[in-house]
Amino acid sequence: MTSYEQSTEVVSPPPLDPECATILANIPPFPTLTLETLQAARQPPAGYEPPSDAVLSQNGAFTIEECTIPGGAGADISVVICTPAQSAPPRPALYLVHGGGMFSGTARQSMPAYMHLAEALGLVIVAVEYRLAPETPYPGPVEDCAAGLAWTFENAEKLGIDGNRVIVLGQSAGGGLAASLILLARDHGHRMPLGLMLTAPMLDDRNNTVSAWQMEGIDTWGRSRNEVGWTALLGSQRGTPGVPPYAAPARATDLSGLPPTFLDVGSAETFRDEVVEFASKIWKSGGQAELHVWPGGFHGYELLAPAASISRDTRTAREAWLRRVLAGGSSTKA
């Protein structure tokens, strides 16, 4: 396993947003995360129940279906499909890749945070239940995500989806997987979505940016936890020169040919610098990217502090971008 020495002097971290700081101060300290404690870390809080069909349906506003489909290497995976009952097909769709550090999280857990977008824009949500590391290391998780996107395109008419208006959305670890599957699609000539939305994406296994060092011990997802997540996915290859961009998208040097991409991140979180660099690479490659760095936001602030002003602004910015992208254009082959 490769480890890094701090490569530059790190000054004091940026200030937290006051509303976010209040929330963060009341979150109990996270236990130390190691490969040996991943199973315990996967367990939800006592009394937590994953969202049932009845909960997700929001009193009949949505219909919920779960399908078993072929994943990577012949494995079976599932997708959860949430369809607005009041909008008429063909509908635009969000293909949702959940977060969880590469080793935890579920499709159902991720869906409630994006139901407001489905309601506001008449979107179908297709959430993929990819297999988790370390039991399924790279390339299994990204292959599952790519298989789920291909299945969504192939079954778009049956699902009441407009195949020309599919947006891939990945959050945290899911953001890294979403970027990876887009690079796979580009390089293998597969159908591309209309747009790509990356919310606080986990992009760089090298884990050696200024923000990664700066926010250790402060952010909800610090550098040491990030190292464990990447090691779960990549094993002893983490941080070595040969890691491909399909495993860690920050390794890509050419980001041309991507669909219009939205990226957001907090200024007070571990992933800040890798997200900013990824957006810069898209611009350098002649692509289109919209980047928001929310002042004082920690990792997951919009989920843990939903009433904070920057959380409300974050949701507004995401919806506005989606409206613009869905209003024009169509997805194509790379």
Short mmCIF file of C-alpha atoms in Angstrom, two decimals:
data_model
loop_
_atom_site.label_atom_id
_atom_site.label_comp_id
_atom_site.label_asym_id
_atom_site.label_seq_id
_atom_site.Cartn_x
_atom_site.Cartn_y
_atom_site.Cartn_z
CA MET A 1 0.00 0.00 0.00
CA THR A 2 1.38 3.36 -1.00
CA SER A 3 1.32 6.22 1.52
CA TYR A 4 2.14 9.85 0.94
CA GLU A 5 4.08 12.44 2.78
CA GLN A 6 2.59 15.88 2.88
CA SER A 7 4.01 17.52 -0.26
CA THR A 8 3.36 21.14 0.63
CA GLU A 9 2.89 23.27 3.69
CA VAL A 10 -0.76 23.36 4.63
CA VAL A 11 -2.14 26.50 6.14
CA SER A 12 -5.23 26.76 8.32
CA PRO A 13 -8.39 25.31 6.78
CA PRO A 14 -11.03 27.62 5.33
CA PRO A 15 -13.83 28.59 7.71
CA LEU A 16 -16.98 26.54 7.89
CA ASP A 17 -20.28 28.10 6.96
CA PRO A 18 -21.81 29.12 10.33
CA GLU A 19 -24.98 27.07 9.85
CA CYS A 20 -22.97 24.06 8.71
CA ALA A 21 -20.54 24.48 11.61
CA THR A 22 -23.41 24.23 14.10
CA ILE A 23 -24.59 20.96 12.53
CA LEU A 24 -21.08 19.54 12.30
CA ALA A 25 -20.37 20.32 15.95
CA ASN A 26 -23.31 18.16 16.98
CA ILE A 27 -22.37 15.11 14.90
CA PRO A 28 -20.76 12.45 17.12
CA PRO A 29 -17.15 11.64 16.20
CA PHE A 30 -16.85 8.92 13.60
CA PRO A 31 -15.09 5.75 14.77
CA THR A 32 -11.74 4.97 13.21
CA LEU A 33 -12.26 3.35 9.82
CA THR A 34 -10.07 0.45 8.70
CA LEU A 35 -10.47 -2.39 6.23
CA GLU A 36 -11.21 -4.59 9.22
CA THR A 37 -14.08 -2.39 10.42
CA LEU A 38 -15.83 -1.91 7.06
CA GLN A 39 -18.60 -4.35 7.93
CA ALA A 40 -19.44 -2.44 11.09
CA ALA A 41 -19.26 0.89 9.23
CA ARG A 42 -21.83 -0.39 6.74
CA GLN A 43 -24.44 -0.88 9.42
CA PRO A 44 -27.13 1.82 9.50
CA PRO A 45 -27.95 3.63 12.74
CA ALA A 46 -30.12 1.79 15.22
CA GLY A 47 -33.76 1.96 14.22
CA TYR A 48 -33.03 2.97 10.62
CA GLU A 49 -35.11 1.29 7.95
CA PRO A 50 -34.24 1.65 4.26
CA PRO A 51 -36.93 3.51 2.32
CA SER A 52 -39.69 1.11 1.35
CA ASP A 53 -41.74 1.35 -1.83
CA ALA A 54 -44.49 2.95 0.23
CA VAL A 55 -42.15 5.64 1.55
CA LEU A 56 -40.59 6.35 -1.83
CA SER A 57 -43.98 6.55 -3.51
CA GLN A 58 -44.86 9.63 -1.42
CA ASN A 59 -48.55 8.84 -1.16
CA GLY A 60 -48.88 7.77 -4.76
CA ALA A 61 -46.91 10.60 -6.35
CA PHE A 62 -44.45 8.04 -7.72
CA THR A 63 -44.59 4.40 -8.76
CA ILE A 64 -41.69 2.23 -7.59
CA GLU A 65 -40.30 -0.84 -9.32
CA GLU A 66 -37.18 -2.90 -8.70
CA CYS A 67 -35.66 -5.03 -11.46
CA THR A 68 -32.83 -7.55 -11.53
CA ILE A 69 -30.55 -6.99 -14.51
CA PRO A 70 -27.17 -8.30 -15.75
CA GLY A 71 -24.21 -6.47 -14.23
CA GLY A 72 -20.50 -6.76 -14.85
CA ALA A 73 -18.85 -10.15 -15.45
CA GLY A 74 -22.21 -11.93 -15.56
CA ALA A 75 -23.27 -10.87 -12.06
CA ASP A 76 -26.87 -9.99 -11.25
CA ILE A 77 -27.51 -6.51 -9.89
CA SER A 78 -30.69 -4.53 -9.33
CA VAL A 79 -32.02 -1.14 -10.28
CA VAL A 80 -34.74 0.78 -8.45
CA ILE A 81 -37.00 2.80 -10.73
CA CYS A 82 -39.04 5.74 -9.47
CA THR A 83 -41.54 7.14 -11.97
CA PRO A 84 -43.66 10.26 -11.41
CA ALA A 85 -47.31 9.28 -11.65
CA GLN A 86 -48.55 12.62 -12.98
CA SER A 87 -46.16 13.26 -15.88
CA ALA A 88 -46.69 11.67 -19.27
CA PRO A 89 -44.06 9.63 -21.12
CA PRO A 90 -41.58 9.95 -22.59
CA ARG A 91 -39.97 11.50 -19.52
CA PRO A 92 -36.40 12.67 -18.89
CA ALA A 93 -34.45 10.54 -16.46
CA LEU A 94 -31.75 10.66 -13.82
CA TYR A 95 -29.48 7.64 -13.71
CA LEU A 96 -28.36 7.74 -10.07
CA VAL A 97 -25.13 6.27 -8.68
CA HIS A 98 -25.11 6.33 -4.88
CA GLY A 99 -22.30 7.30 -2.54
CA GLY A 100 -20.76 5.38 0.34
CA GLY A 101 -16.97 5.44 0.02
CA MET A 102 -16.98 2.57 -2.52
CA PHE A 103 -17.80 0.09 0.26
CA SER A 104 -21.27 1.02 1.55
CA GLY A 105 -24.56 2.70 0.72
CA THR A 106 -27.56 1.52 -1.28
CA ALA A 107 -29.65 2.73 -4.19
CA ARG A 108 -32.70 3.21 -1.97
CA GLN A 109 -30.81 5.23 0.63
CA SER A 110 -29.67 7.67 -2.04
CA MET A 111 -33.02 8.30 -3.71
CA PRO A 112 -34.86 10.55 -1.21
CA ALA A 113 -32.28 13.34 -1.61
CA TYR A 114 -33.18 13.68 -5.30
CA MET A 115 -36.94 13.14 -5.25
CA HIS A 116 -37.51 16.89 -5.27
CA LEU A 117 -35.81 17.00 -8.68
CA ALA A 118 -38.01 14.17 -9.94
CA GLU A 119 -41.09 16.04 -8.76
CA ALA A 120 -40.04 19.45 -10.08
CA LEU A 121 -38.86 18.24 -13.49
CA GLY A 122 -41.03 15.17 -14.08
CA LEU A 123 -37.99 12.89 -14.02
CA VAL A 124 -37.76 9.13 -13.78
CA ILE A 125 -35.00 8.09 -11.35
CA VAL A 126 -33.15 4.87 -12.12
CA ALA A 127 -30.83 4.07 -9.20
CA VAL A 128 -28.25 1.32 -9.67
CA GLU A 129 -27.33 -1.16 -6.93
CA TYR A 130 -23.73 -1.78 -7.89
CA ARG A 131 -21.66 -4.36 -6.05
CA LEU A 132 -19.48 -2.97 -3.29
CA ALA A 133 -15.75 -3.15 -2.58
CA PRO A 134 -13.73 -4.85 -1.23
CA GLU A 135 -15.78 -7.98 -1.98
CA THR A 136 -16.09 -6.64 -5.52
CA PRO A 137 -12.95 -4.62 -6.30
CA TYR A 138 -12.27 -2.61 -9.44
CA PRO A 139 -13.44 -3.03 -12.18
CA GLY A 140 -16.62 -4.66 -10.83
CA PRO A 141 -18.43 -1.58 -9.46
CA VAL A 142 -17.90 0.61 -12.54
CA GLU A 143 -18.80 -2.28 -14.84
CA ASP A 144 -22.07 -2.66 -12.92
CA CYS A 145 -22.78 1.06 -13.28
CA ALA A 146 -22.02 0.94 -17.01
CA ALA A 147 -24.24 -2.12 -17.45
CA GLY A 148 -27.08 -0.38 -15.64
CA LEU A 149 -26.80 2.69 -17.86
CA ALA A 150 -26.78 0.55 -21.00
CA TRP A 151 -29.86 -1.30 -19.72
CA THR A 152 -31.60 2.02 -19.09
CA PHE A 153 -31.00 3.14 -22.66
CA GLU A 154 -32.05 -0.23 -24.08
CA ASN A 155 -35.28 -0.24 -22.07
CA ALA A 156 -36.05 3.46 -22.27
CA GLU A 157 -39.30 3.09 -24.22
CA LYS A 158 -40.58 0.38 -21.88
CA LEU A 159 -39.73 2.57 -18.88
CA GLY A 160 -41.42 5.63 -20.36
CA ILE A 161 -38.05 7.40 -20.62
CA ASP A 162 -36.89 9.75 -23.35
CA GLY A 163 -33.53 8.16 -24.17
CA ASN A 164 -32.27 11.48 -25.53
CA ARG A 165 -32.73 13.16 -22.14
CA VAL A 166 -30.91 10.95 -19.66
CA ILE A 167 -28.63 12.62 -17.08
CA VAL A 168 -26.10 10.59 -15.10
CA LEU A 169 -25.87 11.78 -11.49
CA GLY A 170 -23.27 10.50 -9.05
CA GLN A 171 -22.77 11.57 -5.44
CA SER A 172 -19.46 11.20 -3.56
CA ALA A 173 -18.10 7.71 -4.39
CA GLY A 174 -20.95 7.48 -6.88
CA GLY A 175 -19.59 10.63 -8.50
CA GLY A 176 -16.28 8.90 -9.08
CA LEU A 177 -18.04 5.87 -10.54
CA ALA A 178 -20.27 8.09 -12.70
CA ALA A 179 -17.24 9.89 -14.14
CA SER A 180 -15.54 6.54 -14.72
CA LEU A 181 -18.49 5.06 -16.60
CA ILE A 182 -18.64 8.14 -18.83
CA LEU A 183 -14.96 7.70 -19.70
CA LEU A 184 -15.65 4.05 -20.46
CA ALA A 185 -18.59 5.00 -22.68
CA ARG A 186 -16.53 7.62 -24.51
CA ASP A 187 -13.59 5.32 -25.16
CA HIS A 188 -15.69 2.32 -26.23
CA GLY A 189 -18.16 4.18 -28.45
CA HIS A 190 -21.18 3.56 -26.23
CA ARG A 191 -24.17 5.83 -26.07
CA MET A 192 -23.52 8.93 -24.01
CA PRO A 193 -26.04 10.62 -21.72
CA LEU A 194 -27.21 14.16 -22.28
CA GLY A 195 -25.36 15.42 -19.22
CA LEU A 196 -23.26 14.44 -16.22
CA MET A 197 -23.83 15.75 -12.68
CA LEU A 198 -21.10 15.11 -10.11
CA THR A 199 -21.91 16.14 -6.54
CA ALA A 200 -18.83 16.17 -4.28
CA PRO A 201 -17.30 13.35 -6.35
CA MET A 202 -14.55 11.03 -5.11
CA LEU A 203 -12.11 11.19 -8.03
CA ASP A 204 -8.48 10.76 -6.96
CA ASP A 205 -6.99 7.68 -5.29
CA ARG A 206 -3.71 9.53 -4.68
CA ASN A 207 -5.36 11.42 -1.82
CA ASN A 208 -2.59 14.01 -1.70
CA THR A 209 -4.17 17.38 -2.45
CA VAL A 210 -3.89 20.40 -0.19
CA SER A 211 -7.56 20.09 0.75
CA ALA A 212 -7.13 16.40 1.66
CA TRP A 213 -4.44 17.32 4.17
CA GLN A 214 -6.11 20.57 5.20
CA MET A 215 -9.45 19.02 6.18
CA GLU A 216 -8.23 15.89 7.98
CA GLY A 217 -9.90 15.69 11.36
CA ILE A 218 -12.47 18.32 10.39
CA ASP A 219 -14.44 17.04 7.40
CA THR A 220 -16.99 14.24 7.74
CA TRP A 221 -14.98 12.29 5.14
CA GLY A 222 -11.35 12.92 5.96
CA ARG A 223 -8.15 11.86 4.29
CA SER A 224 -7.65 8.71 6.40
CA ARG A 225 -11.19 7.49 5.68
CA ASN A 226 -10.71 8.32 2.01
CA GLU A 227 -7.58 6.15 1.94
CA VAL A 228 -9.54 3.20 3.29
CA GLY A 229 -12.26 3.62 0.68
CA TRP A 230 -9.81 3.71 -2.20
CA THR A 231 -7.87 0.77 -0.78
CA ALA A 232 -11.09 -1.24 -0.58
CA LEU A 233 -11.60 -0.61 -4.30
CA LEU A 234 -8.01 -0.89 -5.56
CA GLY A 235 -6.12 -2.89 -2.96
CA SER A 236 -2.33 -2.58 -3.17
CA GLN A 237 -2.63 -0.68 -6.47
CA ARG A 238 -4.02 2.41 -4.75
CA GLY A 239 -1.73 5.36 -5.34
CA THR A 240 0.56 3.54 -7.77
CA PRO A 241 1.36 4.92 -11.24
CA GLY A 242 -0.63 2.30 -13.13
CA VAL A 243 -4.13 3.09 -11.83
CA PRO A 244 -6.36 3.69 -14.89
CA PRO A 245 -8.81 6.58 -15.25
CA TYR A 246 -11.68 4.07 -15.31
CA ALA A 247 -10.79 3.35 -11.66
CA ALA A 248 -9.87 6.90 -10.56
CA PRO A 249 -11.10 9.55 -13.02
CA ALA A 250 -8.60 12.16 -11.80
CA ARG A 251 -5.95 10.06 -13.54
CA ALA A 252 -7.39 11.01 -16.94
CA THR A 253 -5.36 13.58 -18.85
CA ASP A 254 -7.83 13.98 -21.72
CA LEU A 255 -11.38 14.89 -20.73
CA SER A 256 -12.57 15.80 -24.22
CA GLY A 257 -15.78 14.26 -25.51
CA LEU A 258 -17.66 14.38 -22.21
CA PRO A 259 -21.26 15.59 -22.11
CA PRO A 260 -21.96 18.93 -20.40
CA THR A 261 -20.90 18.41 -16.80
CA PHE A 262 -22.02 19.98 -13.53
CA LEU A 263 -19.70 19.71 -10.52
CA ASP A 264 -20.17 20.98 -7.00
CA VAL A 265 -18.18 20.68 -3.79
CA GLY A 266 -17.74 22.49 -0.49
CA SER A 267 -14.72 24.72 0.14
CA ALA A 268 -14.21 22.97 3.50
CA GLU A 269 -14.12 19.37 2.33
CA THR A 270 -11.50 16.82 1.38
CA PHE A 271 -12.53 16.58 -2.28
CA ARG A 272 -12.38 20.32 -3.02
CA ASP A 273 -9.12 20.45 -4.93
CA GLU A 274 -9.59 17.29 -6.99
CA VAL A 275 -13.03 18.49 -8.09
CA VAL A 276 -11.69 21.91 -9.10
CA GLU A 277 -8.85 20.25 -11.01
CA PHE A 278 -11.26 17.92 -12.79
CA ALA A 279 -13.36 20.86 -13.97
CA SER A 280 -10.20 22.62 -15.14
CA LYS A 281 -9.21 19.55 -17.16
CA ILE A 282 -12.61 19.54 -18.86
CA TRP A 283 -12.15 23.21 -19.87
CA LYS A 284 -8.55 22.51 -20.95
CA SER A 285 -9.87 19.70 -23.18
CA GLY A 286 -12.40 22.04 -24.79
CA GLY A 287 -15.41 20.73 -22.89
CA GLN A 288 -18.31 22.33 -21.06
CA ALA A 289 -18.39 22.32 -17.26
CA GLU A 290 -20.21 24.28 -14.59
CA LEU A 291 -18.40 24.33 -11.25
CA HIS A 292 -19.72 25.48 -7.87
CA VAL A 293 -17.47 25.62 -4.79
CA TRP A 294 -19.82 26.34 -1.91
CA PRO A 295 -18.17 28.48 0.79
CA GLY A 296 -17.80 26.67 4.09
CA GLY A 297 -19.49 23.45 3.05
CA PHE A 298 -18.21 20.16 4.49
CA HIS A 299 -18.73 16.79 2.78
CA GLY A 300 -22.45 16.04 2.70
CA TYR A 301 -23.49 19.43 4.08
CA GLU A 302 -26.61 19.60 1.91
CA LEU A 303 -27.80 16.26 3.33
CA LEU A 304 -26.86 16.85 6.97
CA ALA A 305 -27.75 20.55 7.04
CA PRO A 306 -30.63 20.73 4.53
CA ALA A 307 -32.03 23.99 5.93
CA ALA A 308 -28.74 25.90 5.69
CA SER A 309 -28.69 28.73 3.18
CA ILE A 310 -25.88 27.18 1.12
CA SER A 311 -27.80 23.88 1.03
CA ARG A 312 -30.85 25.64 -0.38
CA ASP A 313 -28.66 27.46 -2.90
CA THR A 314 -27.01 24.17 -3.85
CA ARG A 315 -30.35 22.55 -4.62
CA THR A 316 -31.42 25.61 -6.63
CA ALA A 317 -28.21 25.56 -8.70
CA ARG A 318 -28.56 21.84 -9.47
CA GLU A 319 -32.16 22.20 -10.56
CA ALA A 320 -31.37 25.24 -12.72
CA TRP A 321 -28.57 23.38 -14.52
CA LEU A 322 -30.79 20.35 -15.10
CA ARG A 323 -33.53 22.54 -16.56
CA ARG A 324 -31.10 24.15 -18.99
CA VAL A 325 -29.54 20.88 -20.13
CA LEU A 326 -32.87 19.05 -20.46
CA ALA A 327 -34.30 21.90 -22.49
CA GLY A 328 -32.02 21.24 -25.43
CA GLY A 329 -29.73 18.75 -27.11
CA SER A 330 -29.78 14.99 -27.33
CA SER A 331 -27.49 12.21 -26.22
CA THR A 332 -25.28 10.59 -28.84
CA LYS A 333 -22.51 8.07 -29.26
CA ALA A 334 -19.11 9.35 -28.21
#
